[in-house]
mmCIF file with all atom_site columns, C-alpha atoms in Angstrom:
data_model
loop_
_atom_site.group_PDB
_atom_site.id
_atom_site.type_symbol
_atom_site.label_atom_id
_atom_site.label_alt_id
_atom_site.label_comp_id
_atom_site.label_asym_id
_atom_site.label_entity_id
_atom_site.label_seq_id
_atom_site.pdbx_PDB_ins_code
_atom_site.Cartn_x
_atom_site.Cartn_y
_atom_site.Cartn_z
_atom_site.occupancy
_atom_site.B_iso_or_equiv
_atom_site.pdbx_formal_charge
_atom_site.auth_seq_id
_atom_site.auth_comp_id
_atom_site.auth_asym_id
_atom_site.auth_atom_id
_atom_site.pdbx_PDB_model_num
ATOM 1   C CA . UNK A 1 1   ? 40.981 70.356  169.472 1.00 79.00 ? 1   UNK A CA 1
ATOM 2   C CA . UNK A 1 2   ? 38.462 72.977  168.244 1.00 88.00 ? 2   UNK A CA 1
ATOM 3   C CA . UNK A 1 3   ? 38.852 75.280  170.826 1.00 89.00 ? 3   UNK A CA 1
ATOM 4   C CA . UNK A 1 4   ? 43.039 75.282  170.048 1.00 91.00 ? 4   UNK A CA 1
ATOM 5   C CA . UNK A 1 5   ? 42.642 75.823  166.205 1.00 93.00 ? 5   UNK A CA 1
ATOM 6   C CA . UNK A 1 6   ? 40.050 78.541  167.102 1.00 95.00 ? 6   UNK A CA 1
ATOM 7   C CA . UNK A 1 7   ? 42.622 79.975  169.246 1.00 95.00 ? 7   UNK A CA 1
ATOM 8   C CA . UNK A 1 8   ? 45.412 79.868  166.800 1.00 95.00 ? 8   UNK A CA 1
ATOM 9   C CA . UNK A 1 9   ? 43.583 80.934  163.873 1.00 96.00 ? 9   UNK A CA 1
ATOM 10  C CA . UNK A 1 10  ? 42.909 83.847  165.966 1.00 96.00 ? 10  UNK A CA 1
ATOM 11  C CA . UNK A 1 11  ? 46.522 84.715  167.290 1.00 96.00 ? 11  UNK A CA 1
ATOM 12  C CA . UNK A 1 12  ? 47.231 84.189  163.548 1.00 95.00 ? 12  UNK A CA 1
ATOM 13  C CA . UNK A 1 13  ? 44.648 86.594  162.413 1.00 95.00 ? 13  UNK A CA 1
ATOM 14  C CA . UNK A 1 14  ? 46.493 89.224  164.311 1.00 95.00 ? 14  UNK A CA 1
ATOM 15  C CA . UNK A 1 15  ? 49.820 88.629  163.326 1.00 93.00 ? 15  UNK A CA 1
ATOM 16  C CA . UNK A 1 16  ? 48.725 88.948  159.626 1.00 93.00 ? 16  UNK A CA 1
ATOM 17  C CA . UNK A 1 17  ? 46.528 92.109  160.919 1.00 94.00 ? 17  UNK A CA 1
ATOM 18  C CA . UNK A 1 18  ? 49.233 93.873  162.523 1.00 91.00 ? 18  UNK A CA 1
ATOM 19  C CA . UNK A 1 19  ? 51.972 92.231  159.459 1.00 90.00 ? 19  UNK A CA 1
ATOM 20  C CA . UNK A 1 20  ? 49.775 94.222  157.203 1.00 89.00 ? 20  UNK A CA 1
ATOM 21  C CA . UNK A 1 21  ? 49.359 97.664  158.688 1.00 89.00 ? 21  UNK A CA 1
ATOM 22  C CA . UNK A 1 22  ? 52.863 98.053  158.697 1.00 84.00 ? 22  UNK A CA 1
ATOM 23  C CA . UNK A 1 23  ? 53.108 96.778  155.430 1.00 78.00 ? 23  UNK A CA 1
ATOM 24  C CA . UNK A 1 24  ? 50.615 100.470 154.596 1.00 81.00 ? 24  UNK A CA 1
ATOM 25  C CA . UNK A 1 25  ? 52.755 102.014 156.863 1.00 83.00 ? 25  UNK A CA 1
ATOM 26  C CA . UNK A 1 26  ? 55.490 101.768 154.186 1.00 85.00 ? 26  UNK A CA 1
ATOM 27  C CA . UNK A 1 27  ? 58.639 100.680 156.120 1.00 90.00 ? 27  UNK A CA 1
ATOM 28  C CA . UNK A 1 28  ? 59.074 97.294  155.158 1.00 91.00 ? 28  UNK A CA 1
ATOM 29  C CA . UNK A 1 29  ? 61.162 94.822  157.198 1.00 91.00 ? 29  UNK A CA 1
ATOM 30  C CA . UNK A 1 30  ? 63.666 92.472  156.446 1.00 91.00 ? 30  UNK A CA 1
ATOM 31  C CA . UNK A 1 31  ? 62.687 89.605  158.598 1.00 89.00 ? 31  UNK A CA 1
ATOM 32  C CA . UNK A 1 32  ? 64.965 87.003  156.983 1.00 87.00 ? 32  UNK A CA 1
ATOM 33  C CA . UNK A 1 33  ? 65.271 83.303  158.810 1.00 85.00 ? 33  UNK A CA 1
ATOM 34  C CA . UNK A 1 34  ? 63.037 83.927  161.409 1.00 88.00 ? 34  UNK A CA 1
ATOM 35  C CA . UNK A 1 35  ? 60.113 81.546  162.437 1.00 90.00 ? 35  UNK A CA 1
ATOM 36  C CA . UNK A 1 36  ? 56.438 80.952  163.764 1.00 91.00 ? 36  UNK A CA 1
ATOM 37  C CA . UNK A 1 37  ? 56.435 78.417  166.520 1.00 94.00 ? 37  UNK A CA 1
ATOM 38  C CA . UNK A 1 38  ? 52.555 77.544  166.590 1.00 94.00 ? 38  UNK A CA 1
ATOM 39  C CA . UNK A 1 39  ? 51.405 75.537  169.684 1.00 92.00 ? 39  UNK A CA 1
ATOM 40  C CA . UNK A 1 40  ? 49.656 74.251  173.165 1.00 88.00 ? 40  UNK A CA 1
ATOM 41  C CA . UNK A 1 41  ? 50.034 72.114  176.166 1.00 80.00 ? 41  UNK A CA 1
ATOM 42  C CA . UNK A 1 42  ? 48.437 68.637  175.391 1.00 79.00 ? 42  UNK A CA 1
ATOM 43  C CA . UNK A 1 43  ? 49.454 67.371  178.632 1.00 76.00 ? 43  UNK A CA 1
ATOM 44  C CA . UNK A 1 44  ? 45.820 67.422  179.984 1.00 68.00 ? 44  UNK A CA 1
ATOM 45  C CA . UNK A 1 45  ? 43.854 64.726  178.042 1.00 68.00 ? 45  UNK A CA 1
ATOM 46  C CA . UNK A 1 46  ? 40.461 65.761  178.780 1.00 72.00 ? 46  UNK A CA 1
ATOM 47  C CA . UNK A 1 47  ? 38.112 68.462  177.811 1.00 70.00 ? 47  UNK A CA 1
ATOM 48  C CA . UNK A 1 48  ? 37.359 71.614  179.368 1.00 73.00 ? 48  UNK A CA 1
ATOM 49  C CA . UNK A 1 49  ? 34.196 71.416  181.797 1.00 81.00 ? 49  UNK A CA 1
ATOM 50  C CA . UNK A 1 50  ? 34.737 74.908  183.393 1.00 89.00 ? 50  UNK A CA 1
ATOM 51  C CA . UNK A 1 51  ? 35.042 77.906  182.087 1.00 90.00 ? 51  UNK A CA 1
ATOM 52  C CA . UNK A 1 52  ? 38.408 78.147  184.475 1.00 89.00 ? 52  UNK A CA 1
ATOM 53  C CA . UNK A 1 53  ? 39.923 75.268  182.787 1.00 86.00 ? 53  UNK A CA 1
ATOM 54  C CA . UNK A 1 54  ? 38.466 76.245  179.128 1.00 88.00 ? 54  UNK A CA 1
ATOM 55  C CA . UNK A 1 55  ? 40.403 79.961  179.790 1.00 89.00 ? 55  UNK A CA 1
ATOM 56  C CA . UNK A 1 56  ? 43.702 77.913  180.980 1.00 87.00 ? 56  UNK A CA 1
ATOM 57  C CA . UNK A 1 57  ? 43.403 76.020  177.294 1.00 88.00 ? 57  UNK A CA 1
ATOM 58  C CA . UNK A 1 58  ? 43.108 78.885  175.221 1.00 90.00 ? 58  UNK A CA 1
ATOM 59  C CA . UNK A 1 59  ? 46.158 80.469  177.214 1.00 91.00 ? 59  UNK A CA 1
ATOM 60  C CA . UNK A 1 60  ? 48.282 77.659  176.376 1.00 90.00 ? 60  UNK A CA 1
ATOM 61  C CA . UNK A 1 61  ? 48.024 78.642  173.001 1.00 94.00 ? 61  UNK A CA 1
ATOM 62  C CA . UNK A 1 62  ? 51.045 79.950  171.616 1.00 95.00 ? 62  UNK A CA 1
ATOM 63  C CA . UNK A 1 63  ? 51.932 81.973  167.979 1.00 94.00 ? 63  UNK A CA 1
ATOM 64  C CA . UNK A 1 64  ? 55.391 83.508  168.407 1.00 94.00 ? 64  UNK A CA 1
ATOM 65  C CA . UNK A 1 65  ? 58.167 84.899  166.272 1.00 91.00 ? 65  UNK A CA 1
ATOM 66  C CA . UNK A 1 66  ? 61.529 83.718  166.554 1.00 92.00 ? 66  UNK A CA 1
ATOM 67  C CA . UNK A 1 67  ? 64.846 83.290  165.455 1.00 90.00 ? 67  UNK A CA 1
ATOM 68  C CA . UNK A 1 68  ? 65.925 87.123  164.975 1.00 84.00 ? 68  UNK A CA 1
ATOM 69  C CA . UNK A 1 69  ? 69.890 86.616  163.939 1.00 83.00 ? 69  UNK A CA 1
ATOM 70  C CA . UNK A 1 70  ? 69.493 87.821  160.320 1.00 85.00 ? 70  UNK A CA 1
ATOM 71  C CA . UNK A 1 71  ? 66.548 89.390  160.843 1.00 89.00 ? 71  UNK A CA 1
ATOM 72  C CA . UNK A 1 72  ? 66.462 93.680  161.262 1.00 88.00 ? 72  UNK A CA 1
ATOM 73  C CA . UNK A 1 73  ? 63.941 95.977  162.965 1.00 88.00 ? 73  UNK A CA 1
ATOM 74  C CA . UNK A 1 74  ? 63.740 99.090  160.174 1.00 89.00 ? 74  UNK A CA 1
ATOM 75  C CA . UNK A 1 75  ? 62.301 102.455 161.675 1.00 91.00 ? 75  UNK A CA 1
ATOM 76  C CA . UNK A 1 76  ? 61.395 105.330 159.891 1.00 91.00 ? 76  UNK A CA 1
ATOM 77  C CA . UNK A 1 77  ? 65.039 107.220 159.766 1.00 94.00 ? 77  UNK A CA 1
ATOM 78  C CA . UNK A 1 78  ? 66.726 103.820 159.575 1.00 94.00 ? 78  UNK A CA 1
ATOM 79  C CA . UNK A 1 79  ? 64.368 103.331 155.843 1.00 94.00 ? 79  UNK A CA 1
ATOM 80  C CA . UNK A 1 80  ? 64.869 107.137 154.964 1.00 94.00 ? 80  UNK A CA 1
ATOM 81  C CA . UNK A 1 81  ? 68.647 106.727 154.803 1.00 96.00 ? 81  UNK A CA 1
ATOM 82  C CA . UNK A 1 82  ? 68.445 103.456 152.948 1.00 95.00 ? 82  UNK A CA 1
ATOM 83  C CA . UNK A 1 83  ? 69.522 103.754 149.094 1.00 96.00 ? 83  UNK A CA 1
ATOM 84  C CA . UNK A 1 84  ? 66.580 102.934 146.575 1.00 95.00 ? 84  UNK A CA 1
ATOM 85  C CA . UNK A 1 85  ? 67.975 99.237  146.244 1.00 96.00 ? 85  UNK A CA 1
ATOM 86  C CA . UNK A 1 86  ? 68.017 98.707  150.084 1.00 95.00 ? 86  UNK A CA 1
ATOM 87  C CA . UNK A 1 87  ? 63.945 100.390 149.856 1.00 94.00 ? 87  UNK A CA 1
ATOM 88  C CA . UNK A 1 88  ? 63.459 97.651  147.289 1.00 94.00 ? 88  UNK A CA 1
ATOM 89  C CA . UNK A 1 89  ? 65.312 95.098  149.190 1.00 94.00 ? 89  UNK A CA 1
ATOM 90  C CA . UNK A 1 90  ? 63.573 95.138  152.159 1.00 92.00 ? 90  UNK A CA 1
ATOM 91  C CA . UNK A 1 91  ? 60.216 95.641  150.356 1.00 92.00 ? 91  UNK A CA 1
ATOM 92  C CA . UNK A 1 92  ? 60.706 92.339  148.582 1.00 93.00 ? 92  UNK A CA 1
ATOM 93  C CA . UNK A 1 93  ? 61.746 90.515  151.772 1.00 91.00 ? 93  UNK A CA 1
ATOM 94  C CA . UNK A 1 94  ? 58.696 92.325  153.608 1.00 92.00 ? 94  UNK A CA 1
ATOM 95  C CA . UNK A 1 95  ? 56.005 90.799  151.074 1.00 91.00 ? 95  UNK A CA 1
ATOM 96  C CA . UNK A 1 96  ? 57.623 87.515  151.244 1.00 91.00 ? 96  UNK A CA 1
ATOM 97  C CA . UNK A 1 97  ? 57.315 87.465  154.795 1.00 90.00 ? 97  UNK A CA 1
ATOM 98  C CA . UNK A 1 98  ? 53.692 88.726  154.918 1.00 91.00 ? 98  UNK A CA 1
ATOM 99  C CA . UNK A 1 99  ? 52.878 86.069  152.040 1.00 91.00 ? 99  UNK A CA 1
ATOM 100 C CA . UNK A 1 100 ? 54.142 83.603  154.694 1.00 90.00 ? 100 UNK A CA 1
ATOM 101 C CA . UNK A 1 101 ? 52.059 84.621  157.296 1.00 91.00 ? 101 UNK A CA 1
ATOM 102 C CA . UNK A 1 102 ? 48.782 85.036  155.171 1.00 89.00 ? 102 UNK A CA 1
#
């Protein structure tokens, strides 16, 4: 069980890693509704004895988005021809969604 919350505190470090340097890059999303599915197969009861079968359990290991219906990709000419409200819009949707992932 260590070696899966080691693995998904990783993949999670990333997402918040990458969730943050587009937050600097200053075109925030609007990521509304979708989800984290966090998880791993627990089929196989024992522990990892080779380094084969440790690699296999750390591959299992899933962080994903989903869930996109209400959700928008913004670019940088899709922000530019937002009005100031939308800017402000999807900023405040952007740092709840960022707050989530921290």
């Amino acid at each position: 069980s260590e070696i899966v919350l080691h693995e998904l505190v990783k993949k999670m470090c990333r997402l918040a890693v990458a969730c943050h340097a587009l937050h600097a890059s200053d075109i925030p999303q609007k990521w509304v509704g979708s989800s984290l599915a966090l998880g791993f197969d627990c089929a196989n009861e024992n522990p990892p004895r080779t380094k084969e079968a440790l690699a296999q359990l750390r591959d299992s290991v899933i962080v994903k988005i989903f869930d996109w219906g209400k959700s928008e990709l913004n670019t940088t000419s899709k922000h530019d021809a937002l009005s100031e409200n939308e800017k402000k819009d999807r900023k405040r949707f952007w740092q709840y969604y960022t707050d989530g992932v921290d």
